Coordinates of C-alpha atoms in Angstrom, one line a residue:
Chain C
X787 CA 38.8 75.8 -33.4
X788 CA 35.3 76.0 -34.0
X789 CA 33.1 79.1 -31.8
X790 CA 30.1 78.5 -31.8
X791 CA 28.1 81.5 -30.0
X792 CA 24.3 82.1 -28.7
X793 CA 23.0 85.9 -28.3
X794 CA 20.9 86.6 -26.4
X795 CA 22.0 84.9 -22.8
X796 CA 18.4 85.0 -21.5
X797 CA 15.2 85.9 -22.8
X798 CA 11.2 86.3 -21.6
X799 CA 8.1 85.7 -23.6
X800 CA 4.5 86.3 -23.0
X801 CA 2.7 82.8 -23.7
X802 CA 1.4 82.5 -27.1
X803 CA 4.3 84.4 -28.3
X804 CA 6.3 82.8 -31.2
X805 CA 10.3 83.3 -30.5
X806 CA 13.4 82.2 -32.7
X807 CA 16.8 81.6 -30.9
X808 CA 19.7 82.3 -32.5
X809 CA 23.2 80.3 -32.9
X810 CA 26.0 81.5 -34.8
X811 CA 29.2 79.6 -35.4
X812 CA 33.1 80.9 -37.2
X813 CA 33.6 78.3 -39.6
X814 CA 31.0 77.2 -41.9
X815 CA 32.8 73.6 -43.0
X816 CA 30.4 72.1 -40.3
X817 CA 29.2 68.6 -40.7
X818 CA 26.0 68.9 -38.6
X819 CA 24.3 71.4 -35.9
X820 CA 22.3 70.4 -33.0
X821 CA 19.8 71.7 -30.6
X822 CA 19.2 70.5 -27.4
X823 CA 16.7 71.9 -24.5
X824 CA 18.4 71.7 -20.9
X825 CA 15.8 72.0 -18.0
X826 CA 17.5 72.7 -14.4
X827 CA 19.2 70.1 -12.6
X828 CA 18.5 68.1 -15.8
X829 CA 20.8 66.5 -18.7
X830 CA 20.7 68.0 -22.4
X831 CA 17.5 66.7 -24.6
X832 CA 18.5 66.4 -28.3
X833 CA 15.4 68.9 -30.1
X834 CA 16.5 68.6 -33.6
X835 CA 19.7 67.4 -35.9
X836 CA 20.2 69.7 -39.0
X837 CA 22.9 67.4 -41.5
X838 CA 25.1 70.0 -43.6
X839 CA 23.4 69.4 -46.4
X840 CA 19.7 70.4 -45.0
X841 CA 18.5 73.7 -44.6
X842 CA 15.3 73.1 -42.1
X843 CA 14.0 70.3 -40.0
X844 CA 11.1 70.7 -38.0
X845 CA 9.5 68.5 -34.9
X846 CA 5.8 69.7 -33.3
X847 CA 6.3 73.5 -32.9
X848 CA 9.7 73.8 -33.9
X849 CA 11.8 74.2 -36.9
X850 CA 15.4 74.9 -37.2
X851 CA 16.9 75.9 -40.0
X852 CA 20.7 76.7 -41.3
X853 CA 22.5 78.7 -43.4
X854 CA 26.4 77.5 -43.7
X855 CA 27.6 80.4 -45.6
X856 CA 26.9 83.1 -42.9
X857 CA 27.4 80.5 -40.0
X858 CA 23.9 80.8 -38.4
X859 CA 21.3 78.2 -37.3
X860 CA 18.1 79.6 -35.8
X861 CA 15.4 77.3 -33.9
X862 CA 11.9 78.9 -34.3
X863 CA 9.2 78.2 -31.5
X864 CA 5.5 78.5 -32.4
X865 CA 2.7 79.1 -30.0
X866 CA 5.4 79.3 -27.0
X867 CA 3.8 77.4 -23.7
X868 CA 5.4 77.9 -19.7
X869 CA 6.7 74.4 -20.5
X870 CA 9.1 76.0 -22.9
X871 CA 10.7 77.3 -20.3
X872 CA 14.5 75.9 -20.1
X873 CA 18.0 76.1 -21.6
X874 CA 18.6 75.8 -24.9
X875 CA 21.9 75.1 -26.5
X876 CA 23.3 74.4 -29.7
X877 CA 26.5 72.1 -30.7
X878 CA 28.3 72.3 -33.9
X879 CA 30.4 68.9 -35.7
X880 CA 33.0 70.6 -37.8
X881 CA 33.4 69.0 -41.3
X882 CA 36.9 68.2 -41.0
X883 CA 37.8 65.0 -39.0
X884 CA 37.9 65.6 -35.6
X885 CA 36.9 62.5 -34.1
X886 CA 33.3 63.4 -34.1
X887 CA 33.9 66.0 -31.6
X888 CA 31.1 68.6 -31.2
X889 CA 31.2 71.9 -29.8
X890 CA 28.8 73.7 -27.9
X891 CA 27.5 77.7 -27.5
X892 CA 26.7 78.6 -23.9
X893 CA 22.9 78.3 -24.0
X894 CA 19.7 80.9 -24.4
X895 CA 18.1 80.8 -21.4
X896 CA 14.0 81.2 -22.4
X897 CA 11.2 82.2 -19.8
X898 CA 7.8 82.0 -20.8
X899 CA 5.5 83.8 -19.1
X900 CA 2.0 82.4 -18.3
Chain A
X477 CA 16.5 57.6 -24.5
X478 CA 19.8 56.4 -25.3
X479 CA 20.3 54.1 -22.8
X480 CA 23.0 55.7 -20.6
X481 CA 23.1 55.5 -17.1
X482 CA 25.7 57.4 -14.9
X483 CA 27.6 56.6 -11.6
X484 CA 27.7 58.5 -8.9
X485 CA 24.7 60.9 -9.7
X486 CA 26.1 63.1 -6.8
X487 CA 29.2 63.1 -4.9
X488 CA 30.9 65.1 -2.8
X489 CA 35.2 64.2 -1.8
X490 CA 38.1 65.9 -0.4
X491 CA 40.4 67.8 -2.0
X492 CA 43.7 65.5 -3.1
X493 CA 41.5 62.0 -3.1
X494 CA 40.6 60.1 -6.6
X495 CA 37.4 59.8 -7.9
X496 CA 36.1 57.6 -10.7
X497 CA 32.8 58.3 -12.7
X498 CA 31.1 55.7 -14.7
X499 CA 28.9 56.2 -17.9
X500 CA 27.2 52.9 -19.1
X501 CA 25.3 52.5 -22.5
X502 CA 23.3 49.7 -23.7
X503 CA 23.3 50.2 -26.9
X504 CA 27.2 49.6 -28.5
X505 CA 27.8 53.1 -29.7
X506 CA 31.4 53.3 -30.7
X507 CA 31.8 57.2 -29.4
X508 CA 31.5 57.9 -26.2
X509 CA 32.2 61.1 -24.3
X510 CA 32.9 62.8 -20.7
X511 CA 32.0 66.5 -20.8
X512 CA 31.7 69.1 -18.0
X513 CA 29.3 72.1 -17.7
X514 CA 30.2 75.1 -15.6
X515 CA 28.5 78.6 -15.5
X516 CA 30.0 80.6 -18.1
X517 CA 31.7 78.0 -19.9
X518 CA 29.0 75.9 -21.3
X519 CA 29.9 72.4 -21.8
X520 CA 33.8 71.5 -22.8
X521 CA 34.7 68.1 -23.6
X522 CA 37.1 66.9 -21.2
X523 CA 37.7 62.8 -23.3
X524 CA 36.4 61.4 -25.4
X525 CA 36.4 57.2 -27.0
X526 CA 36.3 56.0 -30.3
X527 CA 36.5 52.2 -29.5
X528 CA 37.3 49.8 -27.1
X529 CA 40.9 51.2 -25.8
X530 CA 40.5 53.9 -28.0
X531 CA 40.4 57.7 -26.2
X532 CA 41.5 61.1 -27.3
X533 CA 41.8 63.8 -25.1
X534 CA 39.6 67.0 -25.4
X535 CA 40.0 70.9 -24.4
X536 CA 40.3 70.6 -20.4
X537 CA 41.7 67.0 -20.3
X538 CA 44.3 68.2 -17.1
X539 CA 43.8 66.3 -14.0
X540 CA 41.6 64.0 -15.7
X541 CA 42.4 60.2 -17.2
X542 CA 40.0 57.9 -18.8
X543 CA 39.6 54.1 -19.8
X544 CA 37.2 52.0 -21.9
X545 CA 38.0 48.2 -21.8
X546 CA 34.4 47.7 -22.8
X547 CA 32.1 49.4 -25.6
X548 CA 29.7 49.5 -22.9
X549 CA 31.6 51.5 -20.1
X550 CA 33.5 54.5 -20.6
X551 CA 35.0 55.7 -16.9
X552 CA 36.5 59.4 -15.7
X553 CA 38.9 59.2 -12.8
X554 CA 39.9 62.4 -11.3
X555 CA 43.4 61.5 -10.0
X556 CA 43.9 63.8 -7.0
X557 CA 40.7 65.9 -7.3
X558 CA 40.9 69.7 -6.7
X559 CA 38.7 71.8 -6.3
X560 CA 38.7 73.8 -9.6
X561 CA 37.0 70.0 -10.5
X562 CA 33.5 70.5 -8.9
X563 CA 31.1 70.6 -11.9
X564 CA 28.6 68.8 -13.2
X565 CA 29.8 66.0 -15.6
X566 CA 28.1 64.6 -18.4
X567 CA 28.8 61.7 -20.0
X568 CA 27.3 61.6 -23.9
X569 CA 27.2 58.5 -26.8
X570 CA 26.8 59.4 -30.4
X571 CA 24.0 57.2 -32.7
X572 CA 25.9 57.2 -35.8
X573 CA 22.8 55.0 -37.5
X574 CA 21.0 58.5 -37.0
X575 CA 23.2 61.0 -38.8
X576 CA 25.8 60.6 -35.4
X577 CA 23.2 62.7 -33.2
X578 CA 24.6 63.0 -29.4
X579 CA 22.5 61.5 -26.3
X580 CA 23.3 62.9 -22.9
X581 CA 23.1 61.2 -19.8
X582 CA 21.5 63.0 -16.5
X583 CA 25.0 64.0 -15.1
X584 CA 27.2 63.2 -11.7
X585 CA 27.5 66.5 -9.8
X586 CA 30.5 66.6 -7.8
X587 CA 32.0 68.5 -5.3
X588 CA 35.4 68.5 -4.0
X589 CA 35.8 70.3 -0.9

């Protein structure tokens, strides 16, 4: 079964600061990888879809990028605003057929401070 | 937006009653899913649908059953609710016409006292 894993839990920025989050998965047969943003009380907002055979995609100030082969996806925030502030979390297809489950790390929990 | 609306938003039962939570999509995805998010578990997938009548269970499927007789409703019953089941639930659709990326729904929060 596919772990998919987010270090750190929580983490606090100055404004203006650029951050990168980090999600690291066990196997690296993966179809795709996505990031969501989670604010409280909310539902999950899809960020960003990295297919298996991309390396980066980017939207406004962020960019997530992949490498398979050490099972790691990082999502890179620019310019970091208060509005940032939320839960972000990371899902992983695996490449074998699993009826298009996804699984999911446990979330990086980012603070900006004004 | 995705299009998916879910019923109740927030509920609250008694331990040992059933419960049924709706997820409704307008847009004919073929996968749908029921997921549930609990602190320090992050979200586990609970059912998931393939197709009309077509439903696989997931990782914490115990205590839970599901049914779609439509593509455009996908419903989670609880069978005798306990009260290791109060979480937030999510129900989620896959867009396979965009590289199958997953759309959430806001969530039913329920509470089984």
């Amino acid at each position: 079964k596919q772990e998919v894993t987010q270090i750190p839990a929580a983490l606090s920025v100055p404004e203006g600061e650029n951050l990168v989050l980090n999600c690291s998965f066990t196997d690296s047969a993966i179809y795709n990888l996505q990031w969501f943003r989670q604010d409280p009380g909310k539902g999950l907002t899809s960020l960003l879809l990295i297919q298996s055979s991309q390396r980066e995609q980017t939207s406004g100030r962020l960019n997530a990028s992949l490498d398979k082969s050490s099972g790691r996806s990082t999502l890179y925030i620019a310019a970091s605003q208060p509005g940032d502030s939320a839960t972000y979390l990371c899902a992983v297809r695996p490449g074998v057929d699993t009826g298009n489950q996804f699984y999911f790390g446990t979330g990086t929990s980012l603070t900006v401070i004004p | 937006d995705a299009g998916i609306t879910q019923s109740p938003r927030h509920k609250v039962t008694e331990t040992g009653t059933p419960v049924t939570l709706r997820c409704h999509q307008t847009e004919n995805h073929r996968y749908m899913y029921w997921y549930r998010q609990d602190p320090g578990h992050g979200l586990r997938l609970i059912h998931y649908s393939y197709g009309v009548k077509d439903t696989d269970k997931g990782e914490v499927s115990d205590g839970y059953s599901v049914s779609r007789s439509k593509t455009e409703d996908f419903l989670l019953t609880l069978e005798s609710a306990t009260s290791s089941q109060t979480s937030v639930y999510f129900c989620a659709i896959a867009r396979e016409t965009s590289g199958n990326t997953i759309y959430f729904g806001e969530g039913s929060w329920l509470t089984v006292v």
